[in-house]
Amino acid sequence: MLSFQLPSLSPYLLDLCLFSAGEGVHLQSPPSFITLNGSRLNHLLLDTHSGHIYVGAVNVLYHLSPDLQLLSWGKTGPKLDSPDCLPPIDPTDCTQAETTDNTNKLLLLEENKGKDPLSLIVCGTVLQGICEKRSLENVSQVLYKTDNPVDTQYVAANNPRVSTVGVVVEQKGVLLMLVGRGYTSKGPGGIPPITMRRLNAVARHSAPAFSHEELGKLVVGSYSEYNNHFVKAFHHNSYVYFVFSRRDVWGKREYRTYVSRLCAGDPNFYSYVEVPLSCVGGYNLAQAAALGYHREQPTLFVAMGQVSTPTPTDRTALCVYKLEELDKALHGAQLLCYTQEGKDASNKEKAYIEYEVSSSCLKLPQVSCWPGFYPCGGEHTPSPIASAIALEATPAFTWTPPITAVTTATEVGHTIVLLGDKNGRLHKVFLHANGTGTKYDTVEVDAESPINADLLLDSTKQNVYVLTERKVTKLRVAQCDKHLDCHSCLSNRDPYCGWCSLEGRYLSSPDCCYTPLPALSTLPSHQAAPLCVSIESLYPSIQSREEQTQVQTLIPDHLLNIVGYVICFADFCLFVDHVSVPMALRFGDVTISHTNITFYDCKAVGRLNATSPCMACVSSMWPCHWCVKDELCTHAKSCPRQHIIYNSRVSTPPPGVYHLLTANQDHYRVNGVTTSQGQNKIILLYLELVTVLYLLVVSSLRLICVCVTVQLYDCSVGQSDCSQCRAVAANYGCVWCANETPGCVYNQSCTTGTVDTCPPPLITEIEPLTGPLEGGILLTIQGSNLGQSFQDIQAGVTVAGVTCRPLPEAYRISTSIVCELQASANVTAGPVVITVRGSEKRESQQTFSYQNPQLSRIVPEKGPLAGGTMLTVHGSQLLTGQRTEQMSDTRLICRTSHSNQTGRMSVKVVFGKAERILDSVLFSYMEDPVITDATPTESFYGYVCSGLIIHTKNLFNYPQVVRIQELCTNVTSERMICKSPMVEPKSRIVRVWFEMDNVHIDFHTVKNKPFMYHPNPDLFQLNSESRGTPIRFKPGGVLAVEGKGLTLAMSRDEVVAWLGDKECDVKTLDNTHLYCEPPEKLPLALDDSDLPRLKVLMGSLAFDLGPVQYDNDLHSPVPLAAQIGLAAGAAVVVLIVLVIILMYRRKSKQALRDYKKVLVQLETLEINVGDQCRKEFTDLMTEMMDLSSDVGGPGIPFLDYRTYAERVFFPGQKGAPLSQNLDLPDSRRQTVEQGLGQLNNLLNNRLFLIRFIHTLEVQQSFSQRDRGYVASLLTMALHDKLEYFTDVMKTLLGDLVQQYVAKNPKLMLRRTETVVEKMLTNWMSICLYSFLKVAGEPLYKLYRAIKYQVDKGPVDAVTGKAKRTLNDSHLLREDIEYCSVTLTVLVKSGVEVQPCPVKVLDTDTITQVKDKILDQIYKGAAFSQRPAADSLDLEWRSGQAGHLTLSDDDVTAIIQGRWKRINTLQHYKVPDGATVALIPRSQSSLGVNQFYQTGEKTPMLEGEEEEGLRLWHLVKPSEDPEIPKHRKSSMRERERAKAIPEIYLTRLLSMKGTLQKFVDDVFVAILSTKRPPPIAVRFFFDFLDDMAEKHGIDDPETVHIWKTNSLPLRFWVNILKNPQFVFDVQVTDSVDAVLSVIAQTFIDSCTTSEHKVGRDSPVNKLLYAREIPRYKQLVERYYSDIHNAVSGCYQEMNSTLTELSGMNSLVALHELYKYINKYYDQIIMSLEEDAAGQKMQLAYRLQQVAALVENKVTDL
């Protein structure tokens, strides 16, 4: 819902503030302070751009507006932590970890100079002082944090009592943070006192944010000795300064204060220099510091304490140091250390090298170290430098108690210092030009807390923000508004305040509007003797209104050249005898000074005292006299008719003056009312009235004025009943008269008789009517005659039989009693009974009830931490003790308050002394909801968004959660839809926000842009020329509607169009057109008209666009516009083709130029290949000698036969039949096994088996993969009858030879395209297994040599490319810088832990490191018997507490755009000789799983591709290699290397030369004729010779090809490429790439064709071009020797096959039956067509098998 101006109280609101044209805005005055009771406040930060305030506290951050309104807040703790443990904290590893408060240590803005700040930098004490970035708009939103920090990211001190300061600087466009922190005894050591840290991770560096890696740091020899206590850090000009204190290490070890300086752009700290500060009087320990200005010069203000220990005394001094003098001292120390070895002319040491650094001052030529040459030092200059001479200062101001905060301000050239002290007071000190200070004002800010050092002035310098432990206070520096006159203003002596005489007002800046009169214009209060302009005296000061005279004024020192005038105003009233008139000295309209002059009127004196005019005249304070005969009071000293009575104040009257006259009484006047004797009729409004009665007695001879004071009273006033009347004091004589109208009268006025006893009390009303059993509520009783005093009813009130204690202060005589209800044992009810002393009891008509209220439930049961949730408490008798009917008796409503932590809390309701707590249902404080996204961001003024979708976190879904003007819909915990309100077009949008209880979230903080309103869209009529006339429409087309502004805030999916009663499907929407497709048939009209009308709904806007009439005329199928569009499209295509051709030609020329460059590079690199090969071979042979001792028999991890057969028969398949069991229900197992046994008998029938195979092979759906699978299943099924299997294979091969003889016999056995070819592969594998056990040693050594060589160089974990390889497609074609690292691995052997050195590379990923460690630890062991690398974590251990788990991916991983780099040892900066250990991976760390992308060899991280990130390790896949910046080659060489990566192909030669001996050994072992060849090879080769002779093939090349395709190609190449088929090892991609080249070389060696190579030949063939002819000779000799040998003994072969037989074949038979079932009809038909098969009833027997295996219905 939208609420204008004021936010609503509904739980979930979308609020929008509008200011219509002409409206004004009224601002409330800001509060002077805000109390934050959540936790102790630590730091205060002011954003000068926005004026917003940020407060860092223990566990909390606050975000305040300039007027201290809470805008947002966020939690920073507490967290599970221990200063002895390194993050992340694992309770199992860090047993001492406990929930720890997070004290804020740093609060800074991440901002570039002159630009708006980017984020809020927050550092605390937990997790070793790591930092995070938070949003400036909403401090609960974390923009950056690290969950797995490295040691270089520990920023702040982990102890709340140890200081930390920081400042953000900009260096070449990069934001850096310089941090000073004290020494902490716990936690990681080695963190320098001052470090430079990068605020953002940079692409060219691997260091994460907040790391000081590769940046400057202050190197310290002893951290505990140099325990700097930092007070302040600030940035001025191009330098950064630190103010700190510590012991003087080289002197008397006393505490001193130092200032250090370094260049802001010095990444190496070459410019570091420090100088001690000294202040006269023994003030030597800095408590607070600030940079300000004094006399327009930058100045450092330091509050210094007196100490000989780290604890300061109570007395503190303000010491002032000019920054110019400070820089001069620092520069002088640098120059002495650069050029004079730190000594002055008298050879005394004035500068030295500090911090126990192995450096010393030098004596360099002055020109080489002059600031113009090296302003920030250099590599040749010594550092860090310290001055031995302190910079002296004299205290400007001293104070007790200690000063804790300092800041300064400048006003019109005057310096004002604001000092906060330990007692919570703020002092204002005026600093004079001579450097002394005078305190002129003190303000008590917080009596319970000292003032924090963060004392900040706002951007106007008129207000100061003061931070104490619990609150933030905003004070005006100049409190001039409390001075209302000149004397008050100037007596305060505030430099900010002055009095402008010509304007008559105070000024916060002493500049008057009028300047012609400098003497009167401005009077600043801080002048030595300021004087206000004033009228000192008047003469005369009183004047009769009847005479005219001159008045003289005296204005001291200010009358010269005055231009002004005096004006007086007087207006006499009829009821006064004088008037005091202000007399003003004015300048223009401004009163400069004024005084009073009095005018009196003697005639009025007599007139106003008509009863005794004579007496009034002569006793008047004015000089008035009485003329007796004229009866006139006059100011004249003579009367017209003589007889004057002078005023009594005339000390010496002239002769003849009458002083005293006597006479007889004739009549009197009372208060101006003439009354005859005997009458007395005076009306009084009060009981008594004291007045004066004047008597005038007149006689013919004399005149007397007599004055008498009388007292009048009236008994009836305020005495409404008997008790009130009798309570009146006795001296008034009031009685209660019992006449016809009883009342309180004077006793002499009652004629019927008085009443001595008052009637019984009367109770008219009691409130409330209910109360709790525990009592405690106040009961009010109204009535009359409720006692004449409190003692009358003190013990006489009972309520429902229970005593009620009256309260004396609330008792009203006779009319009202307030008593406190006492507890009742039971629920009861009854009247109120009052007993007044001496009278009978009286009861009330109303009944009071004792009740027992109960609570049953609350709705809702949860709400946000911010509070504001409307909580409804349900129960019974909830109105107990209530005076109003605002709530029902079964429910009451309250609003929750703010909470500082989440959790479940009970609800308590208090009824007087009764407390009811709801324990059964607890209210849960949840995290405040967070809106993560809101779409759309635009709306029309009159448009209601159909899809303003808000994605949130922690949104509470409970009944009636969204109550707005228009309810939000689809409210869930993660999403709600709110409609944007309709807005007047002339309104200006000021603010849009979401209100969820007390959680207010501005829209622009969610989307980083404001919610925009656009003018409403406009759709034109379909027939714009004739409104109301229908437009004709051809069915099958679309309706086109024109308009404007259609897509400003609208999408196609949000538009709904209706044609009559049917929807018109909107197809396209752009800014000016809408196209919709009507239904094929004419819809019905919604009104009485004949034709339907087109209506378009856009949000809340509805457009009626006119009627539509369907037309059935035919139109051209291809409109002219479409034809033009097609022609234009064809032209564009032609143009694109031409551009491509031109680009291709250009690329071809470029490729030729690149090739010529390669030739130049090859000549240079070829010379180094030989030396490199020899060196690598020597290293490899050393490694192989160690390997040879492990090889031999048990040392080679051969696979058992079953595993070997499974991997060869079913390569790349998991869950192969060999490793499965027959999964059948027990009820069917026996029958199925019987059927499979019959199937086995059928397979042992040669005719059935051959028919079965041929039938399958002619089926089109029988794929090549199926052929191989069936062949392997047959091999398993017939494994126990290998002799029969061999015979069938020979028959099938004979058929195959017959097929290829008619085609091309050389192509036979070239590929595995038939079942028999796979059977041959399996047969050869079975027969040669025993030979592999004998000849496997060279193959295993080759594998180990390849792995050793590959691992010796960098291998890309993502692409599998390696620096050391034989495969050019897997060659790492980039010069990667790497170095070997020896890790000490802790290996647990039984109880003892033994260190084991392992060599790795610093460029290895963590997984690669773990694999190499496992290879070393489990050397010679089978791969399957060692733990998987993924099940272990690599832990880097440093010291006792330093345990860091390394992983391929964590929060420190470097992300550059869409690329994410896998972590390496280099990334973690693991040094050579580091100690590591492999530990079992915890369950919590299994979130980063790994899978193998290619062949289960290349590990990749899960989830990254889904997040849009691409992983890379050494080179980015499918992209040009990047040349590292640190290469020492020239720019031309870098460009060549980048353009032509083939320059690194010589690495292949190096690798080939190193492995040559091992390749030769393998080939010799395979093709050796020194030992008898395997009998199976001889047997099969003889079979091939027989087949060639049988079919008349006399071409020896053809037989050679057959033998090559059957043995080397079908078996040995498979073994060479896959050593894991024979050995229990893992073959990685990089090793597999090398083996592929060797296998291809073996194939090339077995061919008979001439091996020709040229410049266009593949690189792999070029490598072994010289060796292949030699290998060819081995092959030819091998084949020849076998051919010439004695033919194989078939009996020997059969016995060998019998020994190899034996394998469970049930699973294989069951899998074979699946193929039989699939092609059942075809197989049955094939068997029935064969005459021999019919005789053997093969089809019938197969039907029996089907019936048994799966209950198939057959023709049996």
PDB file of N, CA and C in Angstrom, residues 1573-1594:
ATOM      1  N   PRO A1573      57.844 -66.640 -27.803  1.00  0.00           N
ATOM      2  CA  PRO A1573      56.640 -65.822 -27.816  1.00  0.00           C
ATOM      3  C   PRO A1573      55.487 -66.583 -27.187  1.00  0.00           C
ATOM      4  N   PRO A1574      54.498 -65.894 -26.719  1.00  0.00           N
ATOM      5  CA  PRO A1574      53.339 -66.568 -26.116  1.00  0.00           C
ATOM      6  C   PRO A1574      52.727 -67.563 -27.089  1.00  0.00           C
ATOM      7  N   ILE A1575      52.292 -68.676 -26.560  1.00  0.00           N
ATOM      8  CA  ILE A1575      51.756 -69.735 -27.407  1.00  0.00           C
ATOM      9  C   ILE A1575      50.517 -69.281 -28.153  1.00  0.00           C
ATOM     10  N   ALA A1576      49.732 -68.410 -27.532  1.00  0.00           N
ATOM     11  CA  ALA A1576      48.532 -67.934 -28.198  1.00  0.00           C
ATOM     12  C   ALA A1576      48.885 -67.114 -29.431  1.00  0.00           C
ATOM     13  N   VAL A1577      49.968 -66.349 -29.370  1.00  0.00           N
ATOM     14  CA  VAL A1577      50.382 -65.541 -30.520  1.00  0.00           C
ATOM     15  C   VAL A1577      50.808 -66.463 -31.652  1.00  0.00           C
ATOM     16  N   ARG A1578      51.611 -67.475 -31.334  1.00  0.00           N
ATOM     17  CA  ARG A1578      52.030 -68.408 -32.366  1.00  0.00           C
ATOM     18  C   ARG A1578      50.833 -69.125 -32.960  1.00  0.00           C
ATOM     19  N   PHE A1579      49.910 -69.544 -32.093  1.00  0.00           N
ATOM     20  CA  PHE A1579      48.716 -70.242 -32.554  1.00  0.00           C
ATOM     21  C   PHE A1579      47.914 -69.384 -33.511  1.00  0.00           C
ATOM     22  N   PHE A1580      47.696 -68.138 -33.160  1.00  0.00           N
ATOM     23  CA  PHE A1580      46.848 -67.296 -33.980  1.00  0.00           C
ATOM     24  C   PHE A1580      47.544 -66.868 -35.253  1.00  0.00           C
ATOM     25  N   PHE A1581      48.835 -66.588 -35.172  1.00  0.00           N
ATOM     26  CA  PHE A1581      49.562 -66.225 -36.392  1.00  0.00           C
ATOM     27  C   PHE A1581      49.560 -67.391 -37.383  1.00  0.00           C
ATOM     28  N   ASP A1582      49.693 -68.616 -36.897  1.00  0.00           N
ATOM     29  CA  ASP A1582      49.616 -69.785 -37.788  1.00  0.00           C
ATOM     30  C   ASP A1582      48.236 -69.864 -38.419  1.00  0.00           C
ATOM     31  N   PHE A1583      47.175 -69.531 -37.638  1.00  0.00           N
ATOM     32  CA  PHE A1583      45.823 -69.541 -38.172  1.00  0.00           C
ATOM     33  C   PHE A1583      45.674 -68.535 -39.301  1.00  0.00           C
ATOM     34  N   LEU A1584      46.262 -67.341 -39.123  1.00  0.00           N
ATOM     35  CA  LEU A1584      46.175 -66.322 -40.170  1.00  0.00           C
ATOM     36  C   LEU A1584      46.944 -66.769 -41.425  1.00  0.00           C
ATOM     37  N   ASP A1585      48.098 -67.404 -41.237  1.00  0.00           N
ATOM     38  CA  ASP A1585      48.850 -67.913 -42.395  1.00  0.00           C
ATOM     39  C   ASP A1585      48.034 -68.964 -43.144  1.00  0.00           C
ATOM     40  N   ASP A1586      47.335 -69.800 -42.379  1.00  0.00           N
ATOM     41  CA  ASP A1586      46.514 -70.823 -43.014  1.00  0.00           C
ATOM     42  C   ASP A1586      45.368 -70.198 -43.792  1.00  0.00           C
ATOM     43  N   MET A1587      44.739 -69.148 -43.210  1.00  0.00           N
ATOM     44  CA  MET A1587      43.648 -68.481 -43.897  1.00  0.00           C
ATOM     45  C   MET A1587      44.137 -67.831 -45.193  1.00  0.00           C
ATOM     46  N   ALA A1588      45.322 -67.263 -45.198  1.00  0.00           N
ATOM     47  CA  ALA A1588      45.862 -66.635 -46.400  1.00  0.00           C
ATOM     48  C   ALA A1588      46.151 -67.688 -47.471  1.00  0.00           C
ATOM     49  N   GLU A1589      46.693 -68.798 -47.004  1.00  0.00           N
ATOM     50  CA  GLU A1589      46.988 -69.857 -47.964  1.00  0.00           C
ATOM     51  C   GLU A1589      45.711 -70.472 -48.521  1.00  0.00           C
ATOM     52  N   LYS A1590      44.678 -70.590 -47.650  1.00  0.00           N
ATOM     53  CA  LYS A1590      43.410 -71.180 -48.072  1.00  0.00           C
ATOM     54  C   LYS A1590      42.739 -70.349 -49.136  1.00  0.00           C
ATOM     55  N   HIS A1591      42.811 -69.042 -48.981  1.00  0.00           N
ATOM     56  CA  HIS A1591      42.125 -68.148 -49.909  1.00  0.00           C
ATOM     57  C   HIS A1591      43.049 -67.619 -50.993  1.00  0.00           C
ATOM     58  N   GLY A1592      44.220 -68.157 -51.096  1.00  0.00           N
ATOM     59  CA  GLY A1592      45.119 -67.805 -52.174  1.00  0.00           C
ATOM     60  C   GLY A1592      45.707 -66.417 -52.077  1.00  0.00           C
ATOM     61  N   ILE A1593      45.878 -65.962 -50.872  1.00  0.00           N
ATOM     62  CA  ILE A1593      46.482 -64.636 -50.677  1.00  0.00           C
ATOM     63  C   ILE A1593      47.969 -64.844 -50.479  1.00  0.00           C
ATOM     64  N   ASP A1594      48.737 -64.427 -51.462  1.00  0.00           N
ATOM     65  CA  ASP A1594      50.184 -64.583 -51.380  1.00  0.00           C
ATOM     66  C   ASP A1594      50.915 -63.264 -51.165  1.00  0.00           C
TER      67      ASP A1594
END
